[in-house]
Coordinates of C-alpha atoms and ligand atoms in Angstrom, one line a residue:
X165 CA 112.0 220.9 -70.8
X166 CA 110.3 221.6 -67.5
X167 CA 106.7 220.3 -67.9
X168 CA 103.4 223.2 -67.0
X169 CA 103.0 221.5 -63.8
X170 CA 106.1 222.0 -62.8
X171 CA 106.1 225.5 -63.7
X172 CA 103.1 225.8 -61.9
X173 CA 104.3 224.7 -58.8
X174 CA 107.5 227.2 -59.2
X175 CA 104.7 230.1 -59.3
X176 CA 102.5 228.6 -56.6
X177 CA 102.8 231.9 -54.2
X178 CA 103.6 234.2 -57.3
X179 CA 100.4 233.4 -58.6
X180 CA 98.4 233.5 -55.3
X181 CA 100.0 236.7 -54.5
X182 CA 98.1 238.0 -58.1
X183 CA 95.2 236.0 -56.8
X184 CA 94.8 238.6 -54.2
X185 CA 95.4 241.6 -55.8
X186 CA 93.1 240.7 -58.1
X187 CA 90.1 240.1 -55.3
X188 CA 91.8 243.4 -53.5
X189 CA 90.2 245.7 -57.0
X190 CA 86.3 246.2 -55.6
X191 CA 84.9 245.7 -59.3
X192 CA 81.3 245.5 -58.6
X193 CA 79.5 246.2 -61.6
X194 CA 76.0 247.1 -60.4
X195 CA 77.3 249.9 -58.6
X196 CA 77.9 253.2 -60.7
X197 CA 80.2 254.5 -57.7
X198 CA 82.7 251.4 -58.5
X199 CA 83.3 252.6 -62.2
X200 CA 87.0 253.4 -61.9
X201 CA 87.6 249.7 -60.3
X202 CA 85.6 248.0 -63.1
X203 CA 88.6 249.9 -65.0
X204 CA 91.0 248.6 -62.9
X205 CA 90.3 245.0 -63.0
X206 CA 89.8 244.9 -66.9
X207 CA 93.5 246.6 -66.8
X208 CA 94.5 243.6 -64.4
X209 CA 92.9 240.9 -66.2
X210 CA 94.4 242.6 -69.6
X211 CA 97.8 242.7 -68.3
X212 CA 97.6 238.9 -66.7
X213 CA 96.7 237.7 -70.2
X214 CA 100.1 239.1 -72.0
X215 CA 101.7 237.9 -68.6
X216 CA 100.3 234.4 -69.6
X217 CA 101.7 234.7 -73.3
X218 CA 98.7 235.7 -75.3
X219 CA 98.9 238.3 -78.0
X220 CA 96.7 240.6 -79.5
X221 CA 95.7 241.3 -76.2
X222 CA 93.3 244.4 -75.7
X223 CA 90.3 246.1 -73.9
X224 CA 87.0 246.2 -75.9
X225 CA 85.4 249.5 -75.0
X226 CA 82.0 250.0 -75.9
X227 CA 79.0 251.0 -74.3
X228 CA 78.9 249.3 -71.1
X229 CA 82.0 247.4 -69.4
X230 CA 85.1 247.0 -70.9
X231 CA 85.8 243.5 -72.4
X232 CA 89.2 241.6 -72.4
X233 CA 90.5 239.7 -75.1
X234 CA 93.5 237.8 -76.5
X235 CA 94.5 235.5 -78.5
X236 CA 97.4 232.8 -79.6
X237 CA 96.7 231.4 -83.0
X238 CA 100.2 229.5 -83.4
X239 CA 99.2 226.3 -83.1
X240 CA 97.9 225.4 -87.2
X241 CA 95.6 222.1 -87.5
X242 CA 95.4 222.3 -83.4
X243 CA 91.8 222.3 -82.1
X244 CA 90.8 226.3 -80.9
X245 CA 89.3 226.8 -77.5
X246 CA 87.6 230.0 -76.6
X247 CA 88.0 230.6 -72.2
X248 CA 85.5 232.9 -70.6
X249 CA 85.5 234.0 -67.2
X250 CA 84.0 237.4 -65.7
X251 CA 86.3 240.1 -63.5
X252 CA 83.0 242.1 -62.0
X253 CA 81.8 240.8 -58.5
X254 CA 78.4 241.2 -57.1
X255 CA 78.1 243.7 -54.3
X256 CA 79.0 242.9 -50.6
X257 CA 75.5 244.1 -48.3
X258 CA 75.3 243.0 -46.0
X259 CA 78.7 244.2 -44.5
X260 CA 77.9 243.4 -41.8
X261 CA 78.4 240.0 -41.9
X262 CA 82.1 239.2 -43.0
X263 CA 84.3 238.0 -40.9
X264 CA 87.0 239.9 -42.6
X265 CA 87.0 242.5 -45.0
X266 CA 85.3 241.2 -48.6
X267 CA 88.5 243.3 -50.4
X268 CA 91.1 242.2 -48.5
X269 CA 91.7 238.6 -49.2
X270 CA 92.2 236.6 -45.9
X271 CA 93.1 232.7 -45.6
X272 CA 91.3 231.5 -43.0
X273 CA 91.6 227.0 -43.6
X274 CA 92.9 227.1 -46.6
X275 CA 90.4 228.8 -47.8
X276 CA 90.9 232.8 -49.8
X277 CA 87.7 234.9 -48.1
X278 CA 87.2 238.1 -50.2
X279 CA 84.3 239.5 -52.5
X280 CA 84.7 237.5 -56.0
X281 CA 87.0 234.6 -54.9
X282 CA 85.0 232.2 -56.6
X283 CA 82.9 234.2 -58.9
X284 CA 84.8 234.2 -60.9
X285 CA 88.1 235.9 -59.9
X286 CA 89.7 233.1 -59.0
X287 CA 88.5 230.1 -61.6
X288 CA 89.1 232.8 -64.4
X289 CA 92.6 233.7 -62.8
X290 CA 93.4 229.7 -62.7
X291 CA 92.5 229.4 -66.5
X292 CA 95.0 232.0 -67.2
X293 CA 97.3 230.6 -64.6
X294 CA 97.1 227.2 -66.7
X295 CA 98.0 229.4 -70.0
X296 CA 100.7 231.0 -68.1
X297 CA 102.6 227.4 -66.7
X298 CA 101.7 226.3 -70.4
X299 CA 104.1 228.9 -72.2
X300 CA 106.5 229.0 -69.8
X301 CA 107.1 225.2 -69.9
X302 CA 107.5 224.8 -73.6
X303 CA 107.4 228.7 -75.4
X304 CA 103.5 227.7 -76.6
X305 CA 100.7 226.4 -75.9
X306 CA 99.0 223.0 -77.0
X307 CA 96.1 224.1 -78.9
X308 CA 95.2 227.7 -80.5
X309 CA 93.7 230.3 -77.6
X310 CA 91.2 233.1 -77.5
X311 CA 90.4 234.8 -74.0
X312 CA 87.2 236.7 -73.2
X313 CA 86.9 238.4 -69.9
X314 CA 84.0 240.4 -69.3
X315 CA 82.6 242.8 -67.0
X316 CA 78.7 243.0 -66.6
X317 CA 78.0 239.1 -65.8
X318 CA 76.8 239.8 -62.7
X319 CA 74.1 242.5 -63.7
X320 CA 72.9 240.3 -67.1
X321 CA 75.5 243.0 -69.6
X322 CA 74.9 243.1 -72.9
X323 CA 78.2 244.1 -74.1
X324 CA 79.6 240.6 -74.3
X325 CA 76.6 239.8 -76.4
X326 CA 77.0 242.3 -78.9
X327 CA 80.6 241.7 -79.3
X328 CA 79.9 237.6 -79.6
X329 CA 77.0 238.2 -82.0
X330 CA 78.9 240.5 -84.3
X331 CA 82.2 238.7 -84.1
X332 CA 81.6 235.1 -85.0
X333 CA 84.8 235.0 -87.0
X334 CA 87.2 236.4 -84.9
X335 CA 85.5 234.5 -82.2
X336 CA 85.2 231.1 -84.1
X337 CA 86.5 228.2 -82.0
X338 CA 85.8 224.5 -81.6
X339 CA 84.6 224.7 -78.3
X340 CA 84.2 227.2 -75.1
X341 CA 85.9 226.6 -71.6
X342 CA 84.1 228.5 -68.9
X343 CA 85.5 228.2 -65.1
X344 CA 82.4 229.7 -62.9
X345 CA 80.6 226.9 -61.6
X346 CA 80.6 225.2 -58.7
X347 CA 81.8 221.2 -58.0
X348 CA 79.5 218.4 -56.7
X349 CA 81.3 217.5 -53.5
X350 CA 85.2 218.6 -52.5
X351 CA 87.5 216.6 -54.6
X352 CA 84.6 215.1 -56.8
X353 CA 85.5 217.0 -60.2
X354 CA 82.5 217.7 -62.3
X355 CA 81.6 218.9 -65.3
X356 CA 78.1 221.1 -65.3
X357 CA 76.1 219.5 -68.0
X358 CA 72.9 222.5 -67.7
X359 CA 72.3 225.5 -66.8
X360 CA 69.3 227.5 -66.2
X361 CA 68.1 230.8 -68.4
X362 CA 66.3 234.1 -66.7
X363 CA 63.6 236.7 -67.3
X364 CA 64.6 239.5 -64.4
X365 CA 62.3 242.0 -64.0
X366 CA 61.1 245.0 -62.0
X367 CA 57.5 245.4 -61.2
X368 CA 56.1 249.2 -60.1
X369 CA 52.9 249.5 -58.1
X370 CA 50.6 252.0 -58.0
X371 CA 47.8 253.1 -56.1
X372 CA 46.4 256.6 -55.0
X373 CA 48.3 259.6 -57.1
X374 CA 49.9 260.4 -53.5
X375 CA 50.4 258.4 -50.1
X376 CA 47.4 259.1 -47.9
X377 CA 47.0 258.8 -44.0
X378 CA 45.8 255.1 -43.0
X379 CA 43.1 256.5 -40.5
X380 CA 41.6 259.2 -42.5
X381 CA 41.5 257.2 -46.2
X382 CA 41.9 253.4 -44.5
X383 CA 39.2 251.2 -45.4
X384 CA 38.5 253.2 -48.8
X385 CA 42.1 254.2 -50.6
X386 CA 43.9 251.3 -52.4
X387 CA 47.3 250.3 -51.0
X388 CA 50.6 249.8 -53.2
X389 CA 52.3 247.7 -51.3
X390 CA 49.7 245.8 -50.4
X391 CA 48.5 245.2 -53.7
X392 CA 51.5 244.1 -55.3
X393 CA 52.4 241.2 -52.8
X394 CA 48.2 240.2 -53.2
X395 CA 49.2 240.1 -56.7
X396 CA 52.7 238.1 -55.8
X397 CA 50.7 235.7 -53.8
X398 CA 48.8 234.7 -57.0
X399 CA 52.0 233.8 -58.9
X400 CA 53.1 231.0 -56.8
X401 CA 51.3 228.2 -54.9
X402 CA 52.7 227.4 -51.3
X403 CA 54.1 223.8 -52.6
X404 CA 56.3 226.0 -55.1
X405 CA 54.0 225.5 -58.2
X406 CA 54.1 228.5 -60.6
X407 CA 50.4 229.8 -61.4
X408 CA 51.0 232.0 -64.5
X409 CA 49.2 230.2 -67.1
X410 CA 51.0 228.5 -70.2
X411 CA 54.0 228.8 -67.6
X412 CA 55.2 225.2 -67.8
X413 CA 53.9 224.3 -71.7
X414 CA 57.3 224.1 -72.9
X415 CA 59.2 222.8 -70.0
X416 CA 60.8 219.2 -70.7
X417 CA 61.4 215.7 -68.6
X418 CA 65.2 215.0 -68.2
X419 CA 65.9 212.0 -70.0
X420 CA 65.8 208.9 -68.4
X421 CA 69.7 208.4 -68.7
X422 CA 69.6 211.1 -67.1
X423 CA 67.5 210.8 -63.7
X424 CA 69.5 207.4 -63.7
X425 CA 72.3 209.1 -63.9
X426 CA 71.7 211.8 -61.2
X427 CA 70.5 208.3 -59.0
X428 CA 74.2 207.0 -59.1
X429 CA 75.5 209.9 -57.2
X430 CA 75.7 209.9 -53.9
X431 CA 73.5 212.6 -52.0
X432 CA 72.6 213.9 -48.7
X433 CA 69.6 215.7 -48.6
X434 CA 69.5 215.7 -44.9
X435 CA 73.0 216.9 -45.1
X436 CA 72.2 219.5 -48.2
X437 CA 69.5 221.0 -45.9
X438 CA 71.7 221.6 -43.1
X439 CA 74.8 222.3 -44.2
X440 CA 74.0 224.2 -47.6
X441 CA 70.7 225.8 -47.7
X442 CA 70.7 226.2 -43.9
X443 CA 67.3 226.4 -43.6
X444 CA 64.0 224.0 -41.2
X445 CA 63.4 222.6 -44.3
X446 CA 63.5 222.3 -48.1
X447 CA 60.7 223.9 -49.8
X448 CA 59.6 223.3 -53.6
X449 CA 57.6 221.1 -55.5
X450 CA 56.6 217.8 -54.3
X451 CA 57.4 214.7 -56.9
X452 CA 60.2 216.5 -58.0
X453 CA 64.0 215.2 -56.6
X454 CA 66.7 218.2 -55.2
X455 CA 68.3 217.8 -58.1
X456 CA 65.5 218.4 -60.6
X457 CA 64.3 221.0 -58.6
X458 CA 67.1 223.1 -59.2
X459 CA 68.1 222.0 -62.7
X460 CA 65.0 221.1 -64.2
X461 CA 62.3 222.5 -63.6
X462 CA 61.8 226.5 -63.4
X463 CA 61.2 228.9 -60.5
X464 CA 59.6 232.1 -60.1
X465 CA 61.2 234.2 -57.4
X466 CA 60.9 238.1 -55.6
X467 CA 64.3 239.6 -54.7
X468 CA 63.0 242.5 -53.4
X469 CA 60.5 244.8 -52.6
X470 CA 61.0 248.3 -51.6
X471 CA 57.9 250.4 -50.7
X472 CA 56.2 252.5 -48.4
X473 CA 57.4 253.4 -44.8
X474 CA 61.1 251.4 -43.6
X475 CA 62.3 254.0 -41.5
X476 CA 62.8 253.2 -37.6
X477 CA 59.5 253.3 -35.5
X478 CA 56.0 254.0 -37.0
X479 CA 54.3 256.1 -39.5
X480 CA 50.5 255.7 -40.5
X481 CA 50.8 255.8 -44.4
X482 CA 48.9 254.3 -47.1
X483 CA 51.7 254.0 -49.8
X484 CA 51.0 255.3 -53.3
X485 CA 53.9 253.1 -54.8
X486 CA 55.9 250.2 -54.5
X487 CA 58.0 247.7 -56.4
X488 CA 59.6 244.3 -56.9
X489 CA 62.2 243.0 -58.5
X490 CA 61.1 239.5 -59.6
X491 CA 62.6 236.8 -62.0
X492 CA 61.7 232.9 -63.2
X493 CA 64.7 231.0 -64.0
X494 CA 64.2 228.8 -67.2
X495 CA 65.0 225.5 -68.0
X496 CA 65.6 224.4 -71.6
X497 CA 63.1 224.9 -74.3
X498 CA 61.6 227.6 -72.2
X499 CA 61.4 231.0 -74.1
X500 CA 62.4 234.3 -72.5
X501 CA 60.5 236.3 -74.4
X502 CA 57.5 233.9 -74.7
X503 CA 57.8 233.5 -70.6
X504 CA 57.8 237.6 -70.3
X505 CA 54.8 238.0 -72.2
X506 CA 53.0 235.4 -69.9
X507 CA 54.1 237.7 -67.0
X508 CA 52.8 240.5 -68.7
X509 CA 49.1 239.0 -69.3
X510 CA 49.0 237.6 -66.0
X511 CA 49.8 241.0 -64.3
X512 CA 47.3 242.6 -66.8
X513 CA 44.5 240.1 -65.7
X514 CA 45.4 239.9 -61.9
X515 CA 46.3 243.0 -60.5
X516 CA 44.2 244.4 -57.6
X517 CA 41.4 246.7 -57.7
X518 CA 42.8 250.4 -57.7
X519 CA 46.7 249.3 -58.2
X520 CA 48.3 249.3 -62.0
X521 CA 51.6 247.2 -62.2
X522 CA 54.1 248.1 -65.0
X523 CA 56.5 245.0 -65.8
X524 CA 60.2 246.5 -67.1
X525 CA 62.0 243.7 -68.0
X526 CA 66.1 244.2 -66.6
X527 CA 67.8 241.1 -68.6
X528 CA 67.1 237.4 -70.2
X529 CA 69.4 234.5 -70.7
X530 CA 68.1 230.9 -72.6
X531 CA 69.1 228.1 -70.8
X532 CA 71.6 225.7 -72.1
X533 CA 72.3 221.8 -72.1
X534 CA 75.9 220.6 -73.2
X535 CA 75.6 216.9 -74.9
X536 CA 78.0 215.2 -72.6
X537 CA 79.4 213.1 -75.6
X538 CA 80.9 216.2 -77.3
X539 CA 84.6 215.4 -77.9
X540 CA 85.7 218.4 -75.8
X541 CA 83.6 217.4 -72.9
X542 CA 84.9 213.6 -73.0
X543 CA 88.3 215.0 -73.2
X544 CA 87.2 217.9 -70.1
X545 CA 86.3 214.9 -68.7
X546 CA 89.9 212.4 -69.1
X547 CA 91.8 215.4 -68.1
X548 CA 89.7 215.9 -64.9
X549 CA 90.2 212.5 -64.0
X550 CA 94.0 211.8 -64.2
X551 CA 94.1 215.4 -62.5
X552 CA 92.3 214.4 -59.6
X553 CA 92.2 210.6 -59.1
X554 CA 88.4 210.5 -59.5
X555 CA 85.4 209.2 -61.8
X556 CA 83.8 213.2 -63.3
X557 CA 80.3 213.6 -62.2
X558 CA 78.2 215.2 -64.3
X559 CA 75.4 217.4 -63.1
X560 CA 73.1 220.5 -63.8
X561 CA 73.3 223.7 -62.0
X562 CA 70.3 225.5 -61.2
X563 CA 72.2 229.0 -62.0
X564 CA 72.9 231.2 -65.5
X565 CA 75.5 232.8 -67.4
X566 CA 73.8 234.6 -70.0
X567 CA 77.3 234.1 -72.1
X568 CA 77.3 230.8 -72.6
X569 CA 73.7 230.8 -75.3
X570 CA 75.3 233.2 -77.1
X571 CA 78.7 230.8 -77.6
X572 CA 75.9 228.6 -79.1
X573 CA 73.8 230.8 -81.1
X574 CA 75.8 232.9 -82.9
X575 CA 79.7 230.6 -82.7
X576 CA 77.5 227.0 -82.8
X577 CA 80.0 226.1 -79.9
X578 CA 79.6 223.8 -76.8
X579 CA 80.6 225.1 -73.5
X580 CA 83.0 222.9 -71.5
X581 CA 81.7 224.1 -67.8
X582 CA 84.2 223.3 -65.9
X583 CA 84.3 224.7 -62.4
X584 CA 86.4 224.7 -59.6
X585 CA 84.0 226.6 -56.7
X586 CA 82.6 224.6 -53.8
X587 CA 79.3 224.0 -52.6
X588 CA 79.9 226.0 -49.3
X589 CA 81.5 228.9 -51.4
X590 CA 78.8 231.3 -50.5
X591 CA 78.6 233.2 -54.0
X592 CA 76.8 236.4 -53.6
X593 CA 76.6 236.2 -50.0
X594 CA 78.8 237.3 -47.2
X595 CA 82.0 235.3 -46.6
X596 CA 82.3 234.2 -50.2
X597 CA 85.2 232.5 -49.8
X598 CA 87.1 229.8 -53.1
X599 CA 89.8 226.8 -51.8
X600 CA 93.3 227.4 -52.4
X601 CA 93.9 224.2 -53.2
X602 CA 91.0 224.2 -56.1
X603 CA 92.8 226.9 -57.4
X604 CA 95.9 225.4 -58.0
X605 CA 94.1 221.9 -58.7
X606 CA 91.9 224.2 -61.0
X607 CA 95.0 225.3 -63.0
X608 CA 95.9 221.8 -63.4
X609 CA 93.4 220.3 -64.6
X610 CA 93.0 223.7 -67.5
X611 CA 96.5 222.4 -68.4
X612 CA 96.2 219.2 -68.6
X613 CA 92.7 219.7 -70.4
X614 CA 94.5 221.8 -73.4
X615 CA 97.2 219.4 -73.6
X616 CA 95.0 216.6 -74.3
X617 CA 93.2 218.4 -76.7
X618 CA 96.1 219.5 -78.3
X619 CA 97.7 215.7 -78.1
X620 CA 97.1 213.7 -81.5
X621 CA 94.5 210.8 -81.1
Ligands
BES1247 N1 78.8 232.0 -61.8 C1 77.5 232.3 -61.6 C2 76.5 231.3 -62.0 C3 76.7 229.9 -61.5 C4 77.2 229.7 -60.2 C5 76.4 228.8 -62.2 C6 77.4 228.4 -59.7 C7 76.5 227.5 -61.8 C8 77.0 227.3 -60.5 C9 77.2 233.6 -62.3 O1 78.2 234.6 -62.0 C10 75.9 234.2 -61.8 O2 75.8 234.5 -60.7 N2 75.0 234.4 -62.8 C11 73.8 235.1 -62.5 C12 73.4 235.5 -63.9 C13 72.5 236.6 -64.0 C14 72.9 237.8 -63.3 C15 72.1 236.9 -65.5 C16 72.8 234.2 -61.8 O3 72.8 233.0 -62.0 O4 72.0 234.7 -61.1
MN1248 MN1 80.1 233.8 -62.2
MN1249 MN1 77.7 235.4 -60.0

């Protein structure tokens, strides 16, 4: 019997060839114009799952995206992992700025550029590429499967939600895999041990009922724009401290093993600065290490903030409206809800003279810690190991996916986050680009993960 990696290196260019059709579907899910390619890619990811040997495979369609799912339930007394993965990518401004087109998948150093390469087309695709090498080697696979693919990741959905919160039976596993984080270091395989939650919201200005000329009302009328970045300026200090009252009550130290922990690995800051963030200088708040900074403590940030005149050349307006999209990213034992309503009296209390600011709140996600001796993590973290030669690190990512509290709310599951992506990936920006050779170590190391969860004691 041929054994799954060996299988999986008789597919190697099959499966990169439906690595790139996959990034070549432009399923961005924020964008109502992309709705028949949001179709198209939950087709694709359907029709790869009964390519991989699952059953029962279907699209869940509801009210927003569809959702993916299949299943293998033929392994009785055999541990049952449930793998997530999204096939929606975030949008691709500014266009400008690829090298080569973001849908047309383009090696470039061993390296696949394209819109979604590693969030998450290609950690989810390397999941299912394990599956796939599984069955073929030996007709099943080592432990009982259910798949999950959704669609609205990116934009905070709530169709996987519902269909988690209302399906805990069909749905009931002993642990989650999720592929859609990033690695400490090239060839340093780690396991994400936190992530942060989110409150995004959208914040709408107003000032005078109409816009008004800034020479004839200027020095009397109340500005939109102006009033909502006054009223931004109060939320934050300049060394990164968030001012909203009540805003840090619930946050919590990292252990000790912890920060001990984090102080074994090895890490550059100068390096980080340069090389990742890209930037004169690090920013946030002092006392606080890289690493807690982005996976302990939370943040309060302004995405955007359309208003007023952006045309070419100059206009003399006093705008009547403005808005922002802002969000706080939370760390554990933060509430969303509770958080939102601190926004809400702040705003109340703050705003500028003459300007009322609406808060609508867009999406929330708890953050979530994985106990790093959970049996499926220690045995995440063997299979890692023997896959790639190397002691697992184990660190917290400063991002979300809104899935994974849900996984432990309403299945009382642990998430095995085990990603493939690299630091320099660029997710969400231009030139997002995911390692070939991560995706093919990526599918070994899913194999060898469900074998040894499937192999007796
Ligand atoms: N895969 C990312 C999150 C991520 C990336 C976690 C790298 C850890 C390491 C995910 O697709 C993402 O971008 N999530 C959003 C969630 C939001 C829209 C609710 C995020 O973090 O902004
Ligand atoms: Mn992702
Ligand atoms: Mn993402």
């Amino acid at each position: 019997m041929p054994s799954a990696s060996e299988c999986a290196a008789h597919n190697r260019s099959s499966f990169e060839d439906e690595f790139f059709q996959f990034l070549r579907i432009p399923s961005i899910s924020t964008l109502p114009d992309h709705a028949s390619d949001i179709a198209r890619a939950a087709e694709f990811a359907r029709d790869q799952l009964a390519l991989a040997g699952l059953e029962s495979v279907e699209l869940i369609e509801g009210d927003g995206h569809p959702l993916v799912y299949g299943e293998w339930l033929g392994a009785p007394g055999k541990p049952t992992i449930l793998i997530y993965g999204h096939y929606d990518v975030q949008p691709t401004d500014p266009i400008d700025e690829w090298i080569s087109d973001p849908f047309e998948p383009t090696v470039r150093n061993g390296q696949v550029y394209a819109r979604g390469a590693s969030d998450d087309k290609g950690q989810i695709l390397a999941n299912i590429k394990a599956l796939q090498a599984l069955r073929q080697a030996s007709g099943r696979y080592p432990v009982n499967v259910k798949v999950l693919i959704e669609g609205e990741e990116e934009v905070g959905g709530e169709a996987v939600t519902a269909f988690v919160k209302s399906n805990p039976t069909r749905l009931a596993a002993d642990a989650a895999l999720v592929s859609d984080t990033a690695m400490y270091m090239p060839d340093t395989p780690t396991l994400c041990t936190g992530l942060r939650g989110m409150v995004y919201t959208e914040w709408f200005a107003r000032g005078a009922a109409r816009d008004l000329h800034s020479g004839l009302y200027g020095g009397v009328a109340p500005n939109a724009v102006f009033g909502l970045i006054e009223l931004l300026a109060r939320c934050k200090d300049s060394g990164g401290r968030v001012l909203i009252p009540g805003f840090y009550d619930d946050v919590e130290a990292p252990s000790e093993d912890e920060k001990a922990s984090w102080d074994t690995i090895d890490f550059d800051e100068e390096g980080y600065r340069r090389n990742e963030v890209c930037a004169s200088t690090l920013t946030g708040e002092p006392g606080f290490s890289v690493f807690e900074r982005i996976g302990a403590r939370p943040t309060f940030e302004v995405h955007g903030l359309p208003g007023g005149f952006t045309g070419p050349g100059a206009k003399t307006v006093i705008p009547a409206a403005a808005s922002a999209k802002v969000s706080a990213r939370l760390v554990p034992r933060q509430n969303p809800a509770s958080i939102l309503q601190l926004m809400r009296e702040f705003v109340a209390e703050h705003s500028p003279q003459g300007i009322e600011i609406d808060v609508r709140l867009i999406h929330t996600a708890p953050a979530t810690m994985v106990a790093t001796d959970h049996p499926a993590i220690r045995t995440a973290s063997r299979a890692l190991e023997e896959v790639w030669g190397r002691k697992t690190v184990f660190i917290r990512s400063g991002g979300s996916i809104p899935v994974v509290g849900d996984f432990q709310e309403h299945l009382g599951i642990p998430t095995v986050l085990m990603g493939y992506g690299l630091p320099d990936d660029a997710l969400h920006a231009p030139n997002e680009k995911f390692s070939l050779r991560n995706f093919h170590m990526g599918i070994a190391s899913t194999a060898r993960f469900l074998e040894l969860l499937g192999a007796p004691e």
